């Protein structure tokens, strides 16, 4: 789920389990546009959506089976998204960089962090399409030379970074990999914070190497969600046992702990979010808050300015929500306070409107 702009109108993109991606109006919830993805559904061989992004007025969607699609938003007669790449199975998350939208990363079960350039993938797809068309027009047909050693290897095209697993443990056993979520924490897309199923927090710096700069264990439960904190030096995480905390990415240690949860938190977000296009900007508000939804059907709001991290608001939503999104540009209409003269004038108008209109009757003259 994410915000986007469609025909100069702000819309909400929702990816559903039945394979449809809907563009909804945030005002009344009407469906403005809808796309279908044949790789997502309830069948066994089908997967689920793991990431949605917008780049160059195109909708980029990735599924858990590794299908990456790229669909133009200005086309109304598209009923099904078209695949441009196969990234491999068992994916858990796909996320694009907020500023450099052409760069995105993937991760999952035994799928370590990998970054791609979407523009290179699109160029590769166009070249393959052109090559296939030229092959069909070749007079040699099926008798043309298809030797394997003459083919160019294009498997690594578009990949700009692939993480390397940490060193083996003290028994010389390989460490398992299972990424649940990650976030870009700088404007150059070189620093990435990752949380794993094995309660690990990792920070990668693509300029320094393929292995993580920081690898710390947080608690004893799988880490589920991750978001940017109140500034670019902190991230907020949640696990599967109703624990929500803040981590300092410079040290990999806990910086705060939020209380008051009775169910596993499925998604967290700080409001306002720090912007990546200016590292000196540590937020837009003097009092940032943390908003979360959990399996106990509650939406909670915590303050982040004091060491107590008190809960400010709590609302029961009747459903087990999996994602929370905040519109920072929306302004709640404040009701106008009426003066005594305005109230008196309204009462007088109401009194006159409540009176019945008497019809004129002609008087009968005596003869």
mmCIF file of C-alpha atoms in Angstrom:
data_model
loop_
_atom_site.group_PDB
_atom_site.id
_atom_site.type_symbol
_atom_site.label_atom_id
_atom_site.label_comp_id
_atom_site.label_asym_id
_atom_site.label_seq_id
_atom_site.Cartn_x
_atom_site.Cartn_y
_atom_site.Cartn_z
ATOM 1 C CA UNK A 1 0.000 0.000 0.000
ATOM 2 C CA UNK A 2 1.373 3.403 -0.968
ATOM 3 C CA UNK A 3 0.458 6.914 -2.075
ATOM 4 C CA UNK A 4 0.750 7.894 -5.748
ATOM 5 C CA UNK A 5 -0.345 10.593 -8.198
ATOM 6 C CA UNK A 6 -2.689 9.646 -11.046
ATOM 7 C CA UNK A 7 -3.728 12.388 -13.485
ATOM 8 C CA UNK A 8 -2.600 15.077 -11.014
ATOM 9 C CA UNK A 9 -4.772 13.464 -8.331
ATOM 10 C CA UNK A 10 -3.496 11.865 -5.150
ATOM 11 C CA UNK A 11 -4.601 8.221 -4.954
ATOM 12 C CA UNK A 12 -4.008 5.194 -2.755
ATOM 13 C CA UNK A 13 -2.552 2.024 -4.305
ATOM 14 C CA UNK A 14 -3.769 -1.197 -2.682
ATOM 15 C CA UNK A 15 -2.496 -4.671 -3.654
ATOM 16 C CA UNK A 16 -5.045 -7.381 -2.889
ATOM 17 C CA UNK A 17 -4.676 -11.105 -2.364
ATOM 18 C CA UNK A 18 -6.840 -11.975 -5.386
ATOM 19 C CA UNK A 19 -4.212 -10.534 -7.770
ATOM 20 C CA UNK A 20 -5.725 -7.101 -8.380
ATOM 21 C CA UNK A 21 -4.016 -3.744 -7.814
ATOM 22 C CA UNK A 22 -6.512 -0.945 -7.265
ATOM 23 C CA UNK A 23 -6.102 2.819 -7.352
ATOM 24 C CA UNK A 24 -8.524 4.170 -4.750
ATOM 25 C CA UNK A 25 -9.731 7.670 -4.061
ATOM 26 C CA UNK A 26 -8.827 8.572 -0.443
ATOM 27 C CA UNK A 27 -11.940 10.720 -0.149
ATOM 28 C CA UNK A 28 -14.697 8.210 -0.924
ATOM 29 C CA UNK A 29 -12.872 4.914 -1.622
ATOM 30 C CA UNK A 30 -14.005 4.560 -5.239
ATOM 31 C CA UNK A 31 -11.837 2.494 -7.596
ATOM 32 C CA UNK A 32 -10.290 4.788 -10.218
ATOM 33 C CA UNK A 33 -8.166 2.162 -11.998
ATOM 34 C CA UNK A 34 -7.412 -1.523 -11.606
ATOM 35 C CA UNK A 35 -4.743 -3.913 -12.886
ATOM 36 C CA UNK A 36 -4.645 -7.706 -12.789
ATOM 37 C CA UNK A 37 -1.619 -9.921 -12.139
ATOM 38 C CA UNK A 38 -1.901 -13.569 -13.147
ATOM 39 C CA UNK A 39 1.014 -14.572 -10.906
ATOM 40 C CA UNK A 40 -0.915 -13.676 -7.715
ATOM 41 C CA UNK A 41 -3.929 -15.575 -6.433
ATOM 42 C CA UNK A 42 -5.191 -18.338 -4.193
ATOM 43 C CA UNK A 43 -3.816 -21.208 -6.262
ATOM 44 C CA UNK A 44 -0.864 -23.229 -4.984
ATOM 45 C CA UNK A 45 1.526 -22.221 -7.767
ATOM 46 C CA UNK A 46 0.588 -18.545 -7.431
ATOM 47 C CA UNK A 47 2.230 -16.150 -5.015
ATOM 48 C CA UNK A 48 1.451 -12.854 -3.312
ATOM 49 C CA UNK A 49 2.478 -9.236 -3.709
ATOM 50 C CA UNK A 50 5.692 -8.285 -1.893
ATOM 51 C CA UNK A 51 6.277 -4.782 -3.252
ATOM 52 C CA UNK A 52 4.758 -1.948 -5.301
ATOM 53 C CA UNK A 53 6.447 1.221 -6.579
ATOM 54 C CA UNK A 54 6.059 4.007 -9.148
ATOM 55 C CA UNK A 55 8.805 4.959 -11.642
ATOM 56 C CA UNK A 56 8.492 7.227 -14.694
ATOM 57 C CA UNK A 57 4.682 7.051 -14.617
ATOM 58 C CA UNK A 58 4.851 3.248 -14.613
ATOM 59 C CA UNK A 59 3.621 0.781 -12.012
ATOM 60 C CA UNK A 60 6.349 -1.636 -10.884
ATOM 61 C CA UNK A 61 5.086 -4.726 -9.047
ATOM 62 C CA UNK A 62 6.967 -7.715 -7.626
ATOM 63 C CA UNK A 63 5.504 -11.015 -6.405
ATOM 64 C CA UNK A 64 6.787 -13.655 -3.994
ATOM 65 C CA UNK A 65 7.448 -15.964 -6.958
ATOM 66 C CA UNK A 66 9.914 -13.424 -8.395
ATOM 67 C CA UNK A 67 7.807 -12.015 -11.224
ATOM 68 C CA UNK A 68 8.595 -8.326 -11.874
ATOM 69 C CA UNK A 69 6.090 -6.357 -13.973
ATOM 70 C CA UNK A 70 6.208 -2.828 -15.383
ATOM 71 C CA UNK A 71 2.921 -1.295 -16.541
ATOM 72 C CA UNK A 72 2.261 2.239 -17.866
ATOM 73 C CA UNK A 73 -0.300 4.158 -15.849
ATOM 74 C CA UNK A 74 -1.616 6.229 -18.758
ATOM 75 C CA UNK A 75 -3.026 3.184 -20.575
ATOM 76 C CA UNK A 76 -6.634 2.356 -19.750
ATOM 77 C CA UNK A 77 -7.078 -0.816 -21.787
ATOM 78 C CA UNK A 78 -4.446 -2.882 -19.938
ATOM 79 C CA UNK A 79 -6.167 -5.766 -18.197
ATOM 80 C CA UNK A 80 -3.054 -7.668 -17.177
ATOM 81 C CA UNK A 81 0.438 -6.571 -16.171
ATOM 82 C CA UNK A 82 3.360 -7.608 -18.383
ATOM 83 C CA UNK A 83 6.440 -9.321 -16.898
ATOM 84 C CA UNK A 84 9.900 -7.903 -17.582
ATOM 85 C CA UNK A 85 12.115 -10.093 -15.359
ATOM 86 C CA UNK A 86 12.186 -13.214 -13.207
ATOM 87 C CA UNK A 87 14.020 -12.531 -9.926
ATOM 88 C CA UNK A 88 13.672 -15.977 -8.354
ATOM 89 C CA UNK A 89 11.274 -17.539 -5.804
ATOM 90 C CA UNK A 90 10.782 -17.188 -2.032
ATOM 91 C CA UNK A 91 10.800 -13.390 -1.917
ATOM 92 C CA UNK A 92 9.483 -11.598 1.170
ATOM 93 C CA UNK A 93 10.020 -7.925 0.346
ATOM 94 C CA UNK A 94 10.653 -5.607 -2.595
ATOM 95 C CA UNK A 95 11.230 -1.935 -1.883
ATOM 96 C CA UNK A 96 12.229 0.958 -4.144
ATOM 97 C CA UNK A 97 14.383 3.895 -3.110
ATOM 98 C CA UNK A 98 12.182 6.934 -2.268
ATOM 99 C CA UNK A 99 14.352 9.368 -4.265
ATOM 100 C CA UNK A 100 16.104 7.217 -6.882
ATOM 101 C CA UNK A 101 13.020 5.264 -7.859
ATOM 102 C CA UNK A 102 14.899 3.285 -10.512
ATOM 103 C CA UNK A 103 16.839 1.460 -7.776
ATOM 104 C CA UNK A 104 15.043 -1.260 -5.823
ATOM 105 C CA UNK A 105 16.029 -4.145 -3.600
ATOM 106 C CA UNK A 106 14.699 -7.610 -2.849
ATOM 107 C CA UNK A 107 15.120 -10.149 -0.071
ATOM 108 C CA UNK A 108 13.500 -13.280 1.298
ATOM 109 C CA UNK A 109 13.994 -16.813 2.542
ATOM 110 C CA UNK A 110 17.544 -17.821 1.602
ATOM 111 C CA UNK A 111 17.522 -14.734 -0.629
ATOM 112 C CA UNK A 112 20.064 -12.227 0.629
ATOM 113 C CA UNK A 113 19.782 -8.518 -0.061
ATOM 114 C CA UNK A 114 20.121 -7.696 -3.779
ATOM 115 C CA UNK A 115 19.802 -4.296 -5.487
ATOM 116 C CA UNK A 116 18.732 -3.778 -9.116
ATOM 117 C CA UNK A 117 18.505 -0.901 -11.564
ATOM 118 C CA UNK A 118 15.049 -0.864 -13.144
ATOM 119 C CA UNK A 119 16.179 1.202 -16.148
ATOM 120 C CA UNK A 120 18.805 -1.440 -17.036
ATOM 121 C CA UNK A 121 16.229 -4.215 -16.715
ATOM 122 C CA UNK A 122 13.862 -2.378 -19.056
ATOM 123 C CA UNK A 123 16.657 -1.839 -21.576
ATOM 124 C CA UNK A 124 17.535 -5.514 -21.386
ATOM 125 C CA UNK A 125 13.881 -6.447 -21.981
ATOM 126 C CA UNK A 126 13.739 -4.221 -25.061
ATOM 127 C CA UNK A 127 16.934 -5.763 -26.437
ATOM 128 C CA UNK A 128 15.572 -9.268 -25.930
ATOM 129 C CA UNK A 129 12.343 -8.318 -27.698
ATOM 130 C CA UNK A 130 14.278 -6.853 -30.613
ATOM 131 C CA UNK A 131 16.521 -9.922 -30.818
ATOM 132 C CA UNK A 132 13.502 -12.246 -30.814
ATOM 133 C CA UNK A 133 11.897 -10.264 -33.639
ATOM 134 C CA UNK A 134 15.105 -10.413 -35.685
ATOM 135 C CA UNK A 135 15.335 -14.159 -35.071
ATOM 136 C CA UNK A 136 11.823 -14.690 -36.398
ATOM 137 C CA UNK A 137 12.727 -12.759 -39.548
ATOM 138 C CA UNK A 138 15.998 -14.668 -40.045
ATOM 139 C CA UNK A 139 15.799 -16.860 -43.204
ATOM 140 C CA UNK A 140 17.837 -19.565 -41.456
ATOM 141 C CA UNK A 141 14.948 -20.066 -39.067
ATOM 142 C CA UNK A 142 15.441 -23.006 -36.705
ATOM 143 C CA UNK A 143 18.698 -23.972 -38.512
ATOM 144 C CA UNK A 144 20.568 -20.865 -37.352
ATOM 145 C CA UNK A 145 23.621 -21.192 -35.102
ATOM 146 C CA UNK A 146 22.487 -21.340 -31.458
ATOM 147 C CA UNK A 147 25.771 -22.401 -29.889
ATOM 148 C CA UNK A 148 25.837 -21.724 -26.151
ATOM 149 C CA UNK A 149 29.355 -20.287 -26.108
ATOM 150 C CA UNK A 150 28.357 -17.605 -28.630
ATOM 151 C CA UNK A 151 25.481 -16.318 -26.509
ATOM 152 C CA UNK A 152 26.049 -13.351 -24.250
ATOM 153 C CA UNK A 153 25.402 -13.887 -20.577
ATOM 154 C CA UNK A 154 22.813 -11.300 -19.524
ATOM 155 C CA UNK A 155 21.836 -12.910 -16.242
ATOM 156 C CA UNK A 156 23.611 -10.306 -14.078
ATOM 157 C CA UNK A 157 22.349 -7.292 -16.036
ATOM 158 C CA UNK A 158 20.572 -4.791 -13.869
ATOM 159 C CA UNK A 159 22.108 -6.084 -10.637
ATOM 160 C CA UNK A 160 24.142 -3.376 -8.906
ATOM 161 C CA UNK A 161 24.747 -5.039 -5.521
ATOM 162 C CA UNK A 162 24.437 -8.510 -4.001
ATOM 163 C CA UNK A 163 25.050 -9.037 -0.303
ATOM 164 C CA UNK A 164 27.345 -11.742 0.992
ATOM 165 C CA UNK A 165 26.435 -13.861 3.982
ATOM 166 C CA UNK A 166 28.269 -13.385 7.260
ATOM 167 C CA UNK A 167 31.011 -15.798 8.242
ATOM 168 C CA UNK A 168 30.211 -19.284 9.527
ATOM 169 C CA UNK A 169 29.563 -19.809 13.219
ATOM 170 C CA UNK A 170 31.965 -21.408 15.707
ATOM 171 C CA UNK A 171 30.960 -24.861 14.425
ATOM 172 C CA UNK A 172 31.814 -23.733 10.874
ATOM 173 C CA UNK A 173 28.143 -23.974 9.899
ATOM 174 C CA UNK A 174 26.571 -21.653 7.373
ATOM 175 C CA UNK A 175 24.330 -18.922 8.799
ATOM 176 C CA UNK A 176 20.729 -19.062 7.484
ATOM 177 C CA UNK A 177 19.265 -16.062 5.647
ATOM 178 C CA UNK A 178 15.654 -14.898 5.855
ATOM 179 C CA UNK A 179 14.976 -11.200 5.258
ATOM 180 C CA UNK A 180 11.603 -9.844 6.331
ATOM 181 C CA UNK A 181 12.017 -6.108 5.733
ATOM 182 C CA UNK A 182 14.604 -3.448 4.895
ATOM 183 C CA UNK A 183 14.851 0.318 4.456
ATOM 184 C CA UNK A 184 17.141 2.678 2.534
ATOM 185 C CA UNK A 185 18.693 5.124 5.010
ATOM 186 C CA UNK A 186 20.568 7.535 2.728
ATOM 187 C CA UNK A 187 19.928 9.474 -0.478
ATOM 188 C CA UNK A 188 22.608 7.631 -2.494
ATOM 189 C CA UNK A 189 21.050 4.166 -1.962
ATOM 190 C CA UNK A 190 24.314 2.892 -0.465
ATOM 191 C CA UNK A 191 23.196 2.264 3.135
ATOM 192 C CA UNK A 192 20.456 -0.275 3.797
ATOM 193 C CA UNK A 193 19.070 -1.415 7.160
ATOM 194 C CA UNK A 194 17.735 -5.000 7.286
ATOM 195 C CA UNK A 195 15.800 -7.102 9.816
ATOM 196 C CA UNK A 196 15.622 -10.888 9.573
ATOM 197 C CA UNK A 197 13.562 -13.828 10.742
ATOM 198 C CA UNK A 198 16.440 -14.846 13.026
ATOM 199 C CA UNK A 199 16.115 -11.634 15.142
ATOM 200 C CA UNK A 200 19.093 -9.972 13.462
ATOM 201 C CA UNK A 201 19.570 -6.321 12.599
ATOM 202 C CA UNK A 202 22.047 -5.679 9.798
ATOM 203 C CA UNK A 203 23.377 -2.516 8.203
ATOM 204 C CA UNK A 204 24.917 -2.728 4.732
ATOM 205 C CA UNK A 205 27.158 -0.116 3.123
ATOM 206 C CA UNK A 206 27.656 -0.904 -0.550
ATOM 207 C CA UNK A 207 30.747 1.322 -0.651
ATOM 208 C CA UNK A 208 32.556 -0.728 1.990
ATOM 209 C CA UNK A 209 31.791 -4.286 0.964
ATOM 210 C CA UNK A 210 29.232 -7.002 0.455
ATOM 211 C CA UNK A 211 29.074 -8.132 4.077
ATOM 212 C CA UNK A 212 27.103 -6.117 6.667
ATOM 213 C CA UNK A 213 28.912 -3.411 8.626
ATOM 214 C CA UNK A 214 26.730 -4.117 11.673
ATOM 215 C CA UNK A 215 25.215 -7.473 12.582
ATOM 216 C CA UNK A 216 23.404 -7.424 15.935
ATOM 217 C CA UNK A 217 20.843 -9.720 17.545
ATOM 218 C CA UNK A 218 17.727 -7.982 18.846
ATOM 219 C CA UNK A 219 15.669 -10.012 21.300
ATOM 220 C CA UNK A 220 14.758 -13.641 20.707
ATOM 221 C CA UNK A 221 11.805 -13.385 18.300
ATOM 222 C CA UNK A 222 11.677 -12.879 14.505
ATOM 223 C CA UNK A 223 11.801 -9.209 13.512
ATOM 224 C CA UNK A 224 8.835 -8.415 11.313
ATOM 225 C CA UNK A 225 8.629 -4.755 10.206
ATOM 226 C CA UNK A 226 11.062 -1.857 9.850
ATOM 227 C CA UNK A 227 10.679 1.856 9.171
ATOM 228 C CA UNK A 228 12.772 5.006 9.394
ATOM 229 C CA UNK A 229 12.865 6.613 12.831
ATOM 230 C CA UNK A 230 12.630 10.239 13.837
ATOM 231 C CA UNK A 231 15.875 10.904 11.942
ATOM 232 C CA UNK A 232 18.176 9.044 9.574
ATOM 233 C CA UNK A 233 20.265 7.673 12.449
ATOM 234 C CA UNK A 234 17.440 5.574 13.905
ATOM 235 C CA UNK A 235 14.983 2.931 12.709
ATOM 236 C CA UNK A 236 11.861 1.519 14.387
ATOM 237 C CA UNK A 237 11.295 -2.244 14.371
ATOM 238 C CA UNK A 238 8.625 -4.708 15.519
ATOM 239 C CA UNK A 239 8.767 -8.454 16.161
ATOM 240 C CA UNK A 240 6.249 -11.279 16.386
ATOM 241 C CA UNK A 241 5.811 -10.960 20.158
ATOM 242 C CA UNK A 242 4.334 -7.434 20.564
ATOM 243 C CA UNK A 243 7.713 -5.726 20.967
ATOM 244 C CA UNK A 244 8.353 -2.387 19.270
ATOM 245 C CA UNK A 245 11.631 -0.559 19.694
ATOM 246 C CA UNK A 246 14.057 1.898 18.152
ATOM 247 C CA UNK A 247 17.603 1.035 17.025
ATOM 248 C CA UNK A 248 20.546 3.369 16.576
ATOM 249 C CA UNK A 249 22.015 2.301 13.220
ATOM 250 C CA UNK A 250 25.409 3.771 14.148
ATOM 251 C CA UNK A 251 25.892 1.241 16.946
ATOM 252 C CA UNK A 252 23.258 -1.439 16.319
ATOM 253 C CA UNK A 253 21.922 -1.102 19.869
ATOM 254 C CA UNK A 254 18.451 -0.390 21.194
ATOM 255 C CA UNK A 255 17.717 3.291 21.691
ATOM 256 C CA UNK A 256 14.115 3.098 22.951
ATOM 257 C CA UNK A 257 11.260 0.713 23.683
ATOM 258 C CA UNK A 258 7.549 1.380 23.158
ATOM 259 C CA UNK A 259 5.029 -0.190 25.533
ATOM 260 C CA UNK A 260 1.314 -0.906 25.620
ATOM 261 C CA UNK A 261 1.033 -3.623 22.958
ATOM 262 C CA UNK A 262 -0.960 -6.830 23.467
ATOM 263 C CA UNK A 263 -0.665 -8.307 19.956
ATOM 264 C CA UNK A 264 1.981 -8.749 17.311
ATOM 265 C CA UNK A 265 2.594 -5.439 15.522
ATOM 266 C CA UNK A 266 2.277 -5.877 11.759
ATOM 267 C CA UNK A 267 3.407 -2.418 10.621
ATOM 268 C CA UNK A 268 4.945 0.755 12.063
ATOM 269 C CA UNK A 269 5.601 4.249 10.730
ATOM 270 C CA UNK A 270 6.946 7.488 12.183
ATOM 271 C CA UNK A 271 5.183 10.730 11.323
ATOM 272 C CA UNK A 272 6.598 12.793 9.780
ATOM 273 C CA UNK A 273 9.076 10.605 7.925
ATOM 274 C CA UNK A 274 12.623 12.034 7.541
ATOM 275 C CA UNK A 275 13.430 12.888 3.933
ATOM 276 C CA UNK A 276 16.351 11.219 2.193
ATOM 277 C CA UNK A 277 17.041 14.083 -0.204
ATOM 278 C CA UNK A 278 18.490 16.178 2.629
ATOM 279 C CA UNK A 279 20.519 14.401 5.285
ATOM 280 C CA UNK A 280 20.686 17.521 7.449
ATOM 281 C CA UNK A 281 16.927 17.499 7.843
ATOM 282 C CA UNK A 282 16.031 15.567 10.973
ATOM 283 C CA UNK A 283 12.275 15.753 10.552
ATOM 284 C CA UNK A 284 9.587 18.305 9.815
ATOM 285 C CA UNK A 285 7.899 18.563 13.175
ATOM 286 C CA UNK A 286 8.939 19.368 16.713
ATOM 287 C CA UNK A 287 6.862 16.477 18.023
ATOM 288 C CA UNK A 288 7.115 13.385 15.776
ATOM 289 C CA UNK A 289 4.958 10.372 16.662
ATOM 290 C CA UNK A 290 5.021 6.640 15.954
ATOM 291 C CA UNK A 291 1.872 4.989 14.554
ATOM 292 C CA UNK A 292 1.327 1.217 14.509
ATOM 293 C CA UNK A 293 -1.278 -1.460 13.788
ATOM 294 C CA UNK A 294 -1.307 -4.917 15.323
ATOM 295 C CA UNK A 295 -3.149 -8.227 15.290
ATOM 296 C CA UNK A 296 -5.221 -7.192 18.324
ATOM 297 C CA UNK A 297 -7.096 -4.846 15.914
ATOM 298 C CA UNK A 298 -5.858 -1.644 17.550
ATOM 299 C CA UNK A 299 -4.204 1.385 16.019
ATOM 300 C CA UNK A 300 -1.856 3.112 18.454
ATOM 301 C CA UNK A 301 -0.022 6.403 18.510
ATOM 302 C CA UNK A 302 3.089 6.919 20.675
ATOM 303 C CA UNK A 303 5.083 10.051 21.339
ATOM 304 C CA UNK A 304 8.821 9.975 20.656
ATOM 305 C CA UNK A 305 10.051 13.171 22.316
ATOM 306 C CA UNK A 306 10.485 11.839 25.878
ATOM 307 C CA UNK A 307 12.218 8.795 27.329
ATOM 308 C CA UNK A 308 8.857 7.345 28.442
ATOM 309 C CA UNK A 309 7.411 6.858 24.910
ATOM 310 C CA UNK A 310 3.875 7.264 26.213
ATOM 311 C CA UNK A 311 0.818 6.162 24.261
ATOM 312 C CA UNK A 312 -1.153 9.177 23.058
ATOM 313 C CA UNK A 313 -4.130 7.616 21.281
ATOM 314 C CA UNK A 314 -5.633 4.181 20.788
ATOM 315 C CA UNK A 315 -8.441 3.154 18.430
ATOM 316 C CA UNK A 316 -10.192 -0.171 17.857
ATOM 317 C CA UNK A 317 -10.493 -0.870 14.105
ATOM 318 C CA UNK A 318 -12.467 -4.182 14.123
ATOM 319 C CA UNK A 319 -10.078 -5.854 11.644
ATOM 320 C CA UNK A 320 -6.587 -7.343 11.714
ATOM 321 C CA UNK A 321 -4.744 -4.786 9.618
ATOM 322 C CA UNK A 322 -1.403 -5.528 7.980
ATOM 323 C CA UNK A 323 -0.311 -2.051 6.877
ATOM 324 C CA UNK A 324 -0.574 1.563 8.050
ATOM 325 C CA UNK A 325 -0.128 4.648 5.868
ATOM 326 C CA UNK A 326 -0.373 8.287 6.936
ATOM 327 C CA UNK A 327 -1.282 11.233 4.731
ATOM 328 C CA UNK A 328 0.944 13.995 6.062
ATOM 329 C CA UNK A 329 -0.589 16.604 3.744
ATOM 330 C CA UNK A 330 -4.172 16.130 4.948
ATOM 331 C CA UNK A 331 -5.544 18.869 7.201
ATOM 332 C CA UNK A 332 -8.504 18.080 9.400
ATOM 333 C CA UNK A 333 -11.234 20.722 8.955
ATOM 334 C CA UNK A 334 -11.513 22.595 12.231
ATOM 335 C CA UNK A 335 -15.135 23.506 13.083
ATOM 336 C CA UNK A 336 -15.759 27.233 13.192
ATOM 337 C CA UNK A 337 -16.687 28.659 16.598
ATOM 338 C CA UNK A 338 -19.849 30.748 16.318
ATOM 339 C CA UNK A 339 -20.188 34.040 18.092
ATOM 340 C CA UNK A 340 -23.189 35.026 20.241
ATOM 341 C CA UNK A 341 -24.513 37.316 17.509
ATOM 342 C CA UNK A 342 -24.349 34.540 14.885
ATOM 343 C CA UNK A 343 -26.152 32.100 17.175
ATOM 344 C CA UNK A 344 -28.876 34.668 17.889
ATOM 345 C CA UNK A 345 -29.268 35.375 14.179
ATOM 346 C CA UNK A 346 -29.582 31.661 13.400
ATOM 347 C CA UNK A 347 -32.230 31.217 16.090
ATOM 348 C CA UNK A 348 -34.196 34.122 14.688
ATOM 349 C CA UNK A 349 -34.019 32.725 11.146
ATOM 350 C CA UNK A 350 -35.070 29.306 12.388
ATOM 351 C CA UNK A 351 -38.037 30.837 14.173
ATOM 352 C CA UNK A 352 -39.228 32.631 11.026
ATOM 353 C CA UNK A 353 -38.758 29.517 8.914
ATOM 354 C CA UNK A 354 -40.824 27.439 11.339
ATOM 355 C CA UNK A 355 -43.835 29.755 11.039
ATOM 356 C CA UNK A 356 -46.659 28.736 8.733
ATOM 357 C CA UNK A 357 -47.589 30.972 5.843
ATOM 358 C CA UNK A 358 -51.185 32.232 6.112
ATOM 359 C CA UNK A 359 -53.018 32.571 2.815
ATOM 360 C CA UNK A 360 -54.913 35.781 2.088
ATOM 361 C CA UNK A 361 -58.706 35.399 2.237
ATOM 362 C CA UNK A 362 -61.092 37.682 0.412
ATOM 363 C CA UNK A 363 -63.718 39.294 2.620
ATOM 364 C CA UNK A 364 -67.357 38.759 1.703
ATOM 365 C CA UNK A 365 -69.313 42.008 1.388
ATOM 366 C CA UNK A 366 -72.931 42.032 2.603
ATOM 367 C CA UNK A 367 -75.461 42.955 -0.014
#
